[in-house]
């Protein structure tokens, strides 16, 4: 019987992924943005040593040229594992996926870094549906061979830079009552417009995002601008209290969900290899519903006022408030006049 299941981090630990690797007897395909966790690295090397055919694609570097996978690549190659850079047709390959024995696929928001396994809110969907497993394998081989890849129409999988913006916009458009969204970036104007329109037709939207000081300085203006637009129309925007947010999850009406690697930003939609999956499975959606409500209850509103942004960026971060042209004196005078 084919099924989908969900792993929630850090609640569920890395055990399910390690068990899948340890249980492999034929093949493992891994495509990863960042890979450094010692336990996962050891499990992959042990799989190779017992005769499993292992192929790994690693993103070669970040946009700033920083190479974070070189140490892992050296260890994998020393163990006789085939390793290639991800497809150079994409500025970055942000996809995080694994296929085991051609029968089980993992679609993840998390990197294989220890912090994503233990410190951040992250997700992985596990599917045994043959159509989904095959499609992830076909994309892997296309990227491995530097060939074009065309996803199937009407499938559950969502790919960037192919159908990501269209599928996520449609997902938002179909929401009737509630939307819970966890994401690191809210920068794409098409998606922001869709969320504003959803709010205007009465959908209760709950946005979760990391605080602005976690952003790169060059991205502060567009990211904060998107958040303030949504805040101005009454969309609730929160940040987690005791857990870092890295996962990318959308939950509509407690019935449908999207989980994967896609940030809601133009770069993700237009220039990166990304992968997500839409699921309607009752047990998966029920778990996500509980997590979304738990995280919302353990969060607090993000202060998007000029004063709040200045405090966050300048006192907690590395600056960047000048990018927002904050009117701190005018706002302070306005509040003082109002109080009189």
mmCIF file of C-alpha atoms in Angstrom:
data_model
loop_
_atom_site.group_PDB
_atom_site.id
_atom_site.type_symbol
_atom_site.label_atom_id
_atom_site.label_comp_id
_atom_site.label_asym_id
_atom_site.label_seq_id
_atom_site.Cartn_x
_atom_site.Cartn_y
_atom_site.Cartn_z
ATOM 1 C CA UNK A 1 0.000 0.000 0.000
ATOM 2 C CA UNK A 2 1.392 3.371 -1.030
ATOM 3 C CA UNK A 3 1.406 6.176 1.483
ATOM 4 C CA UNK A 4 2.818 9.538 2.488
ATOM 5 C CA UNK A 5 4.043 10.457 5.953
ATOM 6 C CA UNK A 6 5.628 13.481 7.586
ATOM 7 C CA UNK A 7 8.688 14.088 9.726
ATOM 8 C CA UNK A 8 8.677 17.242 11.870
ATOM 9 C CA UNK A 9 11.932 18.655 13.184
ATOM 10 C CA UNK A 10 13.272 18.922 15.772
ATOM 11 C CA UNK A 11 10.459 16.878 17.365
ATOM 12 C CA UNK A 12 10.993 13.638 15.419
ATOM 13 C CA UNK A 13 14.829 13.569 15.192
ATOM 14 C CA UNK A 14 16.892 12.261 12.284
ATOM 15 C CA UNK A 15 16.114 8.596 13.006
ATOM 16 C CA UNK A 16 13.635 8.101 10.150
ATOM 17 C CA UNK A 17 16.117 9.367 7.564
ATOM 18 C CA UNK A 18 18.997 7.321 8.972
ATOM 19 C CA UNK A 19 16.790 4.205 9.124
ATOM 20 C CA UNK A 20 15.871 4.651 5.458
ATOM 21 C CA UNK A 21 19.547 4.938 4.498
ATOM 22 C CA UNK A 22 20.470 1.942 6.654
ATOM 23 C CA UNK A 23 17.659 -0.069 5.066
ATOM 24 C CA UNK A 24 18.723 0.641 1.490
ATOM 25 C CA UNK A 25 19.860 -2.443 -0.436
ATOM 26 C CA UNK A 26 20.039 -1.220 -4.042
ATOM 27 C CA UNK A 27 20.441 2.523 -4.564
ATOM 28 C CA UNK A 28 20.383 5.969 -2.937
ATOM 29 C CA UNK A 29 20.053 9.262 -4.810
ATOM 30 C CA UNK A 30 20.728 12.440 -2.805
ATOM 31 C CA UNK A 31 20.395 16.043 -3.972
ATOM 32 C CA UNK A 32 21.298 18.534 -1.277
ATOM 33 C CA UNK A 33 21.965 22.244 -0.826
ATOM 34 C CA UNK A 34 24.067 21.784 2.331
ATOM 35 C CA UNK A 35 25.338 18.448 3.677
ATOM 36 C CA UNK A 36 27.544 18.313 6.760
ATOM 37 C CA UNK A 37 25.815 16.285 9.505
ATOM 38 C CA UNK A 38 28.239 13.550 10.683
ATOM 39 C CA UNK A 39 25.541 10.939 11.427
ATOM 40 C CA UNK A 40 23.977 11.206 7.982
ATOM 41 C CA UNK A 41 27.385 11.293 6.305
ATOM 42 C CA UNK A 42 28.441 8.146 8.116
ATOM 43 C CA UNK A 43 25.187 6.364 7.215
ATOM 44 C CA UNK A 44 25.645 7.178 3.513
ATOM 45 C CA UNK A 45 29.264 5.961 3.529
ATOM 46 C CA UNK A 46 28.270 2.724 5.293
ATOM 47 C CA UNK A 47 25.576 2.158 2.668
ATOM 48 C CA UNK A 48 28.224 2.395 -0.052
ATOM 49 C CA UNK A 49 30.474 -0.018 1.848
ATOM 50 C CA UNK A 50 27.750 -2.688 1.939
ATOM 51 C CA UNK A 51 27.262 -2.468 -1.823
ATOM 52 C CA UNK A 52 24.515 0.116 -2.291
ATOM 53 C CA UNK A 53 24.954 2.300 -5.384
ATOM 54 C CA UNK A 54 25.057 5.869 -4.093
ATOM 55 C CA UNK A 55 24.964 9.037 -6.204
ATOM 56 C CA UNK A 56 25.111 12.482 -4.583
ATOM 57 C CA UNK A 57 24.635 15.943 -6.056
ATOM 58 C CA UNK A 58 25.758 18.885 -3.941
ATOM 59 C CA UNK A 59 25.251 22.580 -4.539
ATOM 60 C CA UNK A 60 28.808 23.790 -5.234
ATOM 61 C CA UNK A 61 28.630 27.220 -3.595
ATOM 62 C CA UNK A 62 26.405 30.013 -2.349
ATOM 63 C CA UNK A 63 25.901 33.211 -4.338
ATOM 64 C CA UNK A 64 28.789 34.822 -2.440
ATOM 65 C CA UNK A 65 31.104 32.037 -3.572
ATOM 66 C CA UNK A 66 31.312 30.354 -0.165
ATOM 67 C CA UNK A 67 31.802 26.606 -0.591
ATOM 68 C CA UNK A 68 30.306 24.726 2.341
ATOM 69 C CA UNK A 69 30.115 21.203 0.919
ATOM 70 C CA UNK A 70 33.779 20.665 0.031
ATOM 71 C CA UNK A 71 34.639 18.738 3.197
ATOM 72 C CA UNK A 72 31.671 16.421 2.731
ATOM 73 C CA UNK A 73 32.469 15.966 -0.954
ATOM 74 C CA UNK A 74 36.034 14.923 -0.135
ATOM 75 C CA UNK A 75 34.831 12.321 2.392
ATOM 76 C CA UNK A 76 32.196 10.919 0.025
ATOM 77 C CA UNK A 77 34.645 10.634 -2.859
ATOM 78 C CA UNK A 78 37.238 9.037 -0.580
ATOM 79 C CA UNK A 79 34.632 6.359 0.159
ATOM 80 C CA UNK A 80 34.157 5.710 -3.576
ATOM 81 C CA UNK A 81 30.816 7.511 -3.869
ATOM 82 C CA UNK A 82 29.943 9.311 -7.105
ATOM 83 C CA UNK A 83 29.546 13.032 -6.400
ATOM 84 C CA UNK A 84 28.712 15.808 -8.841
ATOM 85 C CA UNK A 85 27.938 19.479 -8.626
ATOM 86 C CA UNK A 86 24.276 20.264 -9.110
ATOM 87 C CA UNK A 87 23.011 21.430 -12.499
ATOM 88 C CA UNK A 88 24.855 24.625 -13.538
ATOM 89 C CA UNK A 89 21.732 25.767 -15.409
ATOM 90 C CA UNK A 90 20.515 27.023 -12.032
ATOM 91 C CA UNK A 91 22.161 29.774 -9.995
ATOM 92 C CA UNK A 92 21.580 27.611 -6.917
ATOM 93 C CA UNK A 93 20.105 24.157 -6.382
ATOM 94 C CA UNK A 94 18.138 24.561 -3.180
ATOM 95 C CA UNK A 95 16.267 21.248 -3.522
ATOM 96 C CA UNK A 96 16.673 18.792 -0.643
ATOM 97 C CA UNK A 97 15.638 15.287 -1.696
ATOM 98 C CA UNK A 98 16.523 11.618 -1.383
ATOM 99 C CA UNK A 99 15.287 8.482 -3.163
ATOM 100 C CA UNK A 100 15.953 5.041 -1.679
ATOM 101 C CA UNK A 101 15.860 1.875 -3.823
ATOM 102 C CA UNK A 102 13.623 3.605 -6.358
ATOM 103 C CA UNK A 103 10.710 3.059 -3.982
ATOM 104 C CA UNK A 104 10.801 5.731 -1.274
ATOM 105 C CA UNK A 105 11.343 9.469 -1.713
ATOM 106 C CA UNK A 106 11.966 12.270 0.778
ATOM 107 C CA UNK A 107 10.950 15.861 -0.056
ATOM 108 C CA UNK A 108 12.433 18.162 2.556
ATOM 109 C CA UNK A 109 12.690 21.748 3.714
ATOM 110 C CA UNK A 110 15.797 20.954 5.751
ATOM 111 C CA UNK A 111 19.442 20.781 4.810
ATOM 112 C CA UNK A 112 21.495 17.895 6.103
ATOM 113 C CA UNK A 113 23.117 20.130 8.682
ATOM 114 C CA UNK A 114 23.016 19.282 12.372
ATOM 115 C CA UNK A 115 21.333 22.583 13.247
ATOM 116 C CA UNK A 116 18.427 21.836 10.868
ATOM 117 C CA UNK A 117 17.947 18.491 12.569
ATOM 118 C CA UNK A 118 18.088 19.808 16.131
ATOM 119 C CA UNK A 119 17.451 23.562 16.311
ATOM 120 C CA UNK A 120 15.055 24.639 13.564
ATOM 121 C CA UNK A 121 11.426 24.080 12.664
ATOM 122 C CA UNK A 122 11.700 21.970 9.523
ATOM 123 C CA UNK A 123 9.750 19.321 7.645
ATOM 124 C CA UNK A 124 10.118 16.289 5.395
ATOM 125 C CA UNK A 125 7.413 14.472 3.469
ATOM 126 C CA UNK A 126 8.089 10.797 2.758
ATOM 127 C CA UNK A 127 6.245 9.251 -0.189
ATOM 128 C CA UNK A 128 6.120 5.765 -1.653
ATOM 129 C CA UNK A 129 3.741 6.696 -4.499
ATOM 130 C CA UNK A 130 5.466 5.387 -7.655
ATOM 131 C CA UNK A 131 4.581 8.397 -9.808
ATOM 132 C CA UNK A 132 6.154 10.821 -7.322
ATOM 133 C CA UNK A 133 9.228 8.675 -6.692
ATOM 134 C CA UNK A 134 9.772 8.223 -10.428
ATOM 135 C CA UNK A 135 9.435 11.953 -11.126
ATOM 136 C CA UNK A 136 12.061 12.844 -8.502
ATOM 137 C CA UNK A 137 14.368 10.205 -9.991
ATOM 138 C CA UNK A 138 13.822 11.563 -13.508
ATOM 139 C CA UNK A 139 14.742 15.069 -12.363
ATOM 140 C CA UNK A 140 17.796 13.726 -10.554
ATOM 141 C CA UNK A 141 19.031 11.972 -13.681
ATOM 142 C CA UNK A 142 18.267 15.002 -15.855
ATOM 143 C CA UNK A 143 20.286 17.248 -13.554
ATOM 144 C CA UNK A 144 23.036 14.621 -13.287
ATOM 145 C CA UNK A 145 23.310 14.455 -17.086
ATOM 146 C CA UNK A 146 22.745 18.240 -17.548
ATOM 147 C CA UNK A 147 19.588 17.613 -19.554
ATOM 148 C CA UNK A 148 16.187 19.324 -19.620
ATOM 149 C CA UNK A 149 13.474 18.120 -17.266
ATOM 150 C CA UNK A 150 9.737 18.566 -17.810
ATOM 151 C CA UNK A 151 7.489 17.596 -14.865
ATOM 152 C CA UNK A 152 4.230 15.778 -15.390
ATOM 153 C CA UNK A 153 1.018 17.753 -15.573
ATOM 154 C CA UNK A 154 -1.287 17.486 -12.572
ATOM 155 C CA UNK A 155 1.279 15.810 -10.331
ATOM 156 C CA UNK A 156 1.647 16.483 -6.612
ATOM 157 C CA UNK A 157 5.233 17.658 -7.005
ATOM 158 C CA UNK A 158 6.041 21.352 -7.462
ATOM 159 C CA UNK A 159 9.235 22.337 -9.254
ATOM 160 C CA UNK A 160 11.134 25.579 -9.661
ATOM 161 C CA UNK A 161 11.975 27.206 -11.894
ATOM 162 C CA UNK A 162 9.133 25.508 -13.752
ATOM 163 C CA UNK A 163 5.665 25.570 -12.172
ATOM 164 C CA UNK A 164 6.354 26.814 -8.634
ATOM 165 C CA UNK A 165 4.853 30.301 -8.712
ATOM 166 C CA UNK A 166 1.759 29.108 -10.610
ATOM 167 C CA UNK A 167 1.089 26.194 -8.266
ATOM 168 C CA UNK A 168 1.557 28.181 -5.055
ATOM 169 C CA UNK A 169 -0.567 31.072 -6.352
ATOM 170 C CA UNK A 170 -3.329 28.594 -7.188
ATOM 171 C CA UNK A 171 -3.028 27.001 -3.749
ATOM 172 C CA UNK A 172 -3.589 30.412 -2.117
ATOM 173 C CA UNK A 173 -6.438 31.286 -4.495
ATOM 174 C CA UNK A 174 -8.305 28.117 -3.514
ATOM 175 C CA UNK A 175 -8.148 28.802 0.241
ATOM 176 C CA UNK A 176 -11.602 29.491 1.667
ATOM 177 C CA UNK A 177 -11.227 29.955 5.418
ATOM 178 C CA UNK A 178 -7.683 29.790 6.812
ATOM 179 C CA UNK A 179 -4.054 29.862 5.714
ATOM 180 C CA UNK A 180 -1.086 29.086 7.939
ATOM 181 C CA UNK A 181 2.229 29.837 6.257
ATOM 182 C CA UNK A 182 5.751 29.314 7.553
ATOM 183 C CA UNK A 183 8.521 30.591 5.298
ATOM 184 C CA UNK A 184 11.824 32.438 5.491
ATOM 185 C CA UNK A 185 11.154 34.897 2.658
ATOM 186 C CA UNK A 186 8.080 36.859 1.559
ATOM 187 C CA UNK A 187 9.408 38.815 -1.408
ATOM 188 C CA UNK A 188 7.548 37.710 -4.523
ATOM 189 C CA UNK A 189 4.973 40.334 -5.514
ATOM 190 C CA UNK A 190 2.663 37.839 -7.231
ATOM 191 C CA UNK A 191 2.432 35.756 -4.057
ATOM 192 C CA UNK A 192 2.051 38.832 -1.826
ATOM 193 C CA UNK A 193 -0.772 40.043 -4.074
ATOM 194 C CA UNK A 194 -2.487 36.665 -3.806
ATOM 195 C CA UNK A 195 -2.230 36.742 -0.019
ATOM 196 C CA UNK A 196 -3.627 40.292 0.131
ATOM 197 C CA UNK A 197 -6.546 39.246 -2.083
ATOM 198 C CA UNK A 198 -7.167 36.168 0.056
ATOM 199 C CA UNK A 199 -7.319 38.370 3.151
ATOM 200 C CA UNK A 200 -9.736 40.755 1.389
ATOM 201 C CA UNK A 201 -12.159 37.911 0.686
ATOM 202 C CA UNK A 202 -12.143 36.888 4.342
ATOM 203 C CA UNK A 203 -9.477 34.215 4.612
ATOM 204 C CA UNK A 204 -7.791 34.334 8.029
ATOM 205 C CA UNK A 205 -4.069 34.312 7.296
ATOM 206 C CA UNK A 206 -1.366 33.504 9.829
ATOM 207 C CA UNK A 207 2.152 34.292 8.627
ATOM 208 C CA UNK A 208 5.275 33.096 10.425
ATOM 209 C CA UNK A 209 8.686 34.473 9.505
ATOM 210 C CA UNK A 210 12.157 34.849 11.033
ATOM 211 C CA UNK A 211 12.897 38.365 12.370
ATOM 212 C CA UNK A 212 14.295 40.918 9.865
ATOM 213 C CA UNK A 213 17.782 40.949 11.403
ATOM 214 C CA UNK A 214 18.311 37.422 10.041
ATOM 215 C CA UNK A 215 18.056 38.732 6.457
ATOM 216 C CA UNK A 216 20.976 39.630 4.231
ATOM 217 C CA UNK A 217 21.251 43.430 4.124
ATOM 218 C CA UNK A 218 20.666 43.585 0.360
ATOM 219 C CA UNK A 219 17.346 41.738 0.813
ATOM 220 C CA UNK A 220 15.966 43.786 3.709
ATOM 221 C CA UNK A 221 14.033 46.358 1.661
ATOM 222 C CA UNK A 222 12.026 43.938 -0.483
ATOM 223 C CA UNK A 223 11.490 41.404 2.289
ATOM 224 C CA UNK A 224 10.338 43.875 4.924
ATOM 225 C CA UNK A 225 8.321 45.755 2.293
ATOM 226 C CA UNK A 226 6.328 42.623 1.548
ATOM 227 C CA UNK A 227 5.682 41.987 5.225
ATOM 228 C CA UNK A 228 4.536 45.569 5.831
ATOM 229 C CA UNK A 229 2.134 45.445 2.880
ATOM 230 C CA UNK A 230 0.514 42.353 4.363
ATOM 231 C CA UNK A 231 0.539 43.852 7.856
ATOM 232 C CA UNK A 232 -1.205 46.987 6.533
ATOM 233 C CA UNK A 233 -4.177 44.927 5.300
ATOM 234 C CA UNK A 234 -4.546 43.115 8.615
ATOM 235 C CA UNK A 235 -2.649 39.886 7.940
ATOM 236 C CA UNK A 236 -1.168 38.603 11.184
ATOM 237 C CA UNK A 237 2.616 38.202 11.113
ATOM 238 C CA UNK A 238 4.438 36.412 13.928
ATOM 239 C CA UNK A 239 7.859 35.051 14.817
ATOM 240 C CA UNK A 240 8.610 31.971 16.895
ATOM 241 C CA UNK A 241 9.692 32.472 20.495
ATOM 242 C CA UNK A 242 11.930 29.534 21.276
ATOM 243 C CA UNK A 243 12.714 27.918 17.925
ATOM 244 C CA UNK A 244 14.348 29.099 14.718
ATOM 245 C CA UNK A 245 12.163 28.977 11.619
ATOM 246 C CA UNK A 246 13.674 27.408 8.515
ATOM 247 C CA UNK A 247 10.810 25.250 7.226
ATOM 248 C CA UNK A 248 8.636 26.127 4.256
ATOM 249 C CA UNK A 249 5.069 24.999 4.904
ATOM 250 C CA UNK A 250 1.609 26.119 3.795
ATOM 251 C CA UNK A 251 -1.654 24.803 5.257
ATOM 252 C CA UNK A 252 -5.025 25.739 3.760
ATOM 253 C CA UNK A 253 -8.354 25.191 5.527
ATOM 254 C CA UNK A 254 -6.869 22.328 7.538
ATOM 255 C CA UNK A 255 -7.234 20.183 4.403
ATOM 256 C CA UNK A 256 -4.301 20.804 2.043
ATOM 257 C CA UNK A 257 -0.634 21.473 2.566
ATOM 258 C CA UNK A 258 2.578 22.235 0.689
ATOM 259 C CA UNK A 259 5.975 21.298 2.119
ATOM 260 C CA UNK A 260 9.368 21.698 0.483
ATOM 261 C CA UNK A 261 12.345 23.932 -0.181
ATOM 262 C CA UNK A 262 10.658 26.896 -1.912
ATOM 263 C CA UNK A 263 11.056 30.362 -0.430
ATOM 264 C CA UNK A 264 8.391 32.854 -1.489
ATOM 265 C CA UNK A 265 10.911 34.948 -3.404
ATOM 266 C CA UNK A 266 11.550 35.681 -7.099
ATOM 267 C CA UNK A 267 14.966 34.027 -6.951
ATOM 268 C CA UNK A 268 13.438 30.745 -5.832
ATOM 269 C CA UNK A 269 10.700 30.803 -8.454
ATOM 270 C CA UNK A 270 12.789 31.988 -11.410
ATOM 271 C CA UNK A 271 16.416 30.971 -10.985
ATOM 272 C CA UNK A 272 16.748 28.042 -8.571
ATOM 273 C CA UNK A 273 16.106 24.326 -8.645
ATOM 274 C CA UNK A 274 13.518 23.834 -5.892
ATOM 275 C CA UNK A 275 11.153 21.022 -4.962
ATOM 276 C CA UNK A 276 7.973 20.889 -2.887
ATOM 277 C CA UNK A 277 4.991 18.571 -2.670
ATOM 278 C CA UNK A 278 1.283 19.215 -2.184
ATOM 279 C CA UNK A 279 -0.432 16.710 0.105
ATOM 280 C CA UNK A 280 -4.042 16.122 1.107
ATOM 281 C CA UNK A 281 -3.436 13.010 3.234
ATOM 282 C CA UNK A 282 -5.578 13.254 6.352
ATOM 283 C CA UNK A 283 -2.945 12.086 8.858
ATOM 284 C CA UNK A 284 -0.235 14.326 7.393
ATOM 285 C CA UNK A 285 -2.472 17.391 7.301
ATOM 286 C CA UNK A 286 -3.740 16.688 10.821
ATOM 287 C CA UNK A 287 -0.152 16.622 12.136
ATOM 288 C CA UNK A 288 0.662 19.859 10.334
ATOM 289 C CA UNK A 289 -2.516 21.441 11.705
ATOM 290 C CA UNK A 290 -1.403 20.627 15.256
ATOM 291 C CA UNK A 291 2.124 21.907 14.650
ATOM 292 C CA UNK A 292 0.895 25.125 13.002
ATOM 293 C CA UNK A 293 -1.398 25.910 15.937
ATOM 294 C CA UNK A 294 1.278 24.968 18.478
ATOM 295 C CA UNK A 295 3.827 27.222 16.812
ATOM 296 C CA UNK A 296 1.346 30.089 16.538
ATOM 297 C CA UNK A 297 0.558 29.814 20.233
ATOM 298 C CA UNK A 298 4.297 29.885 20.953
ATOM 299 C CA UNK A 299 5.002 32.967 18.872
ATOM 300 C CA UNK A 300 4.443 36.688 19.172
ATOM 301 C CA UNK A 301 3.620 39.504 16.731
ATOM 302 C CA UNK A 302 6.493 40.873 14.699
ATOM 303 C CA UNK A 303 6.878 44.607 15.347
ATOM 304 C CA UNK A 304 6.940 46.132 11.866
ATOM 305 C CA UNK A 305 6.755 49.753 12.997
ATOM 306 C CA UNK A 306 9.694 52.013 12.140
ATOM 307 C CA UNK A 307 10.828 51.884 15.757
ATOM 308 C CA UNK A 308 10.448 48.133 15.968
ATOM 309 C CA UNK A 309 12.393 47.554 12.758
ATOM 310 C CA UNK A 310 15.176 49.912 13.798
ATOM 311 C CA UNK A 311 15.499 48.153 17.132
ATOM 312 C CA UNK A 312 15.577 44.710 15.502
ATOM 313 C CA UNK A 313 18.087 45.580 12.790
ATOM 314 C CA UNK A 314 20.446 47.873 14.660
ATOM 315 C CA UNK A 315 20.450 46.397 18.155
ATOM 316 C CA UNK A 316 20.007 42.693 17.388
ATOM 317 C CA UNK A 317 21.375 42.489 13.861
ATOM 318 C CA UNK A 318 24.129 43.946 11.746
ATOM 319 C CA UNK A 319 22.343 47.081 10.604
ATOM 320 C CA UNK A 320 20.536 47.830 7.383
ATOM 321 C CA UNK A 321 17.781 50.081 8.718
ATOM 322 C CA UNK A 322 18.877 52.796 6.269
ATOM 323 C CA UNK A 323 17.607 50.567 3.449
ATOM 324 C CA UNK A 324 14.059 51.103 4.748
ATOM 325 C CA UNK A 325 14.176 54.939 4.959
ATOM 326 C CA UNK A 326 12.670 54.840 8.446
ATOM 327 C CA UNK A 327 11.067 58.048 9.738
ATOM 328 C CA UNK A 328 11.877 57.634 13.399
ATOM 329 C CA UNK A 329 11.726 61.303 14.389
ATOM 330 C CA UNK A 330 8.450 61.981 12.585
ATOM 331 C CA UNK A 331 6.833 58.903 14.047
ATOM 332 C CA UNK A 332 8.064 59.753 17.530
ATOM 333 C CA UNK A 333 6.709 63.318 17.243
ATOM 334 C CA UNK A 334 3.393 61.990 15.888
ATOM 335 C CA UNK A 335 3.004 59.661 18.865
ATOM 336 C CA UNK A 336 3.959 62.411 21.323
ATOM 337 C CA UNK A 337 1.386 64.804 19.788
ATOM 338 C CA UNK A 338 -1.241 62.078 19.873
ATOM 339 C CA UNK A 339 -0.542 61.338 23.542
ATOM 340 C CA UNK A 340 -1.046 65.043 24.426
#
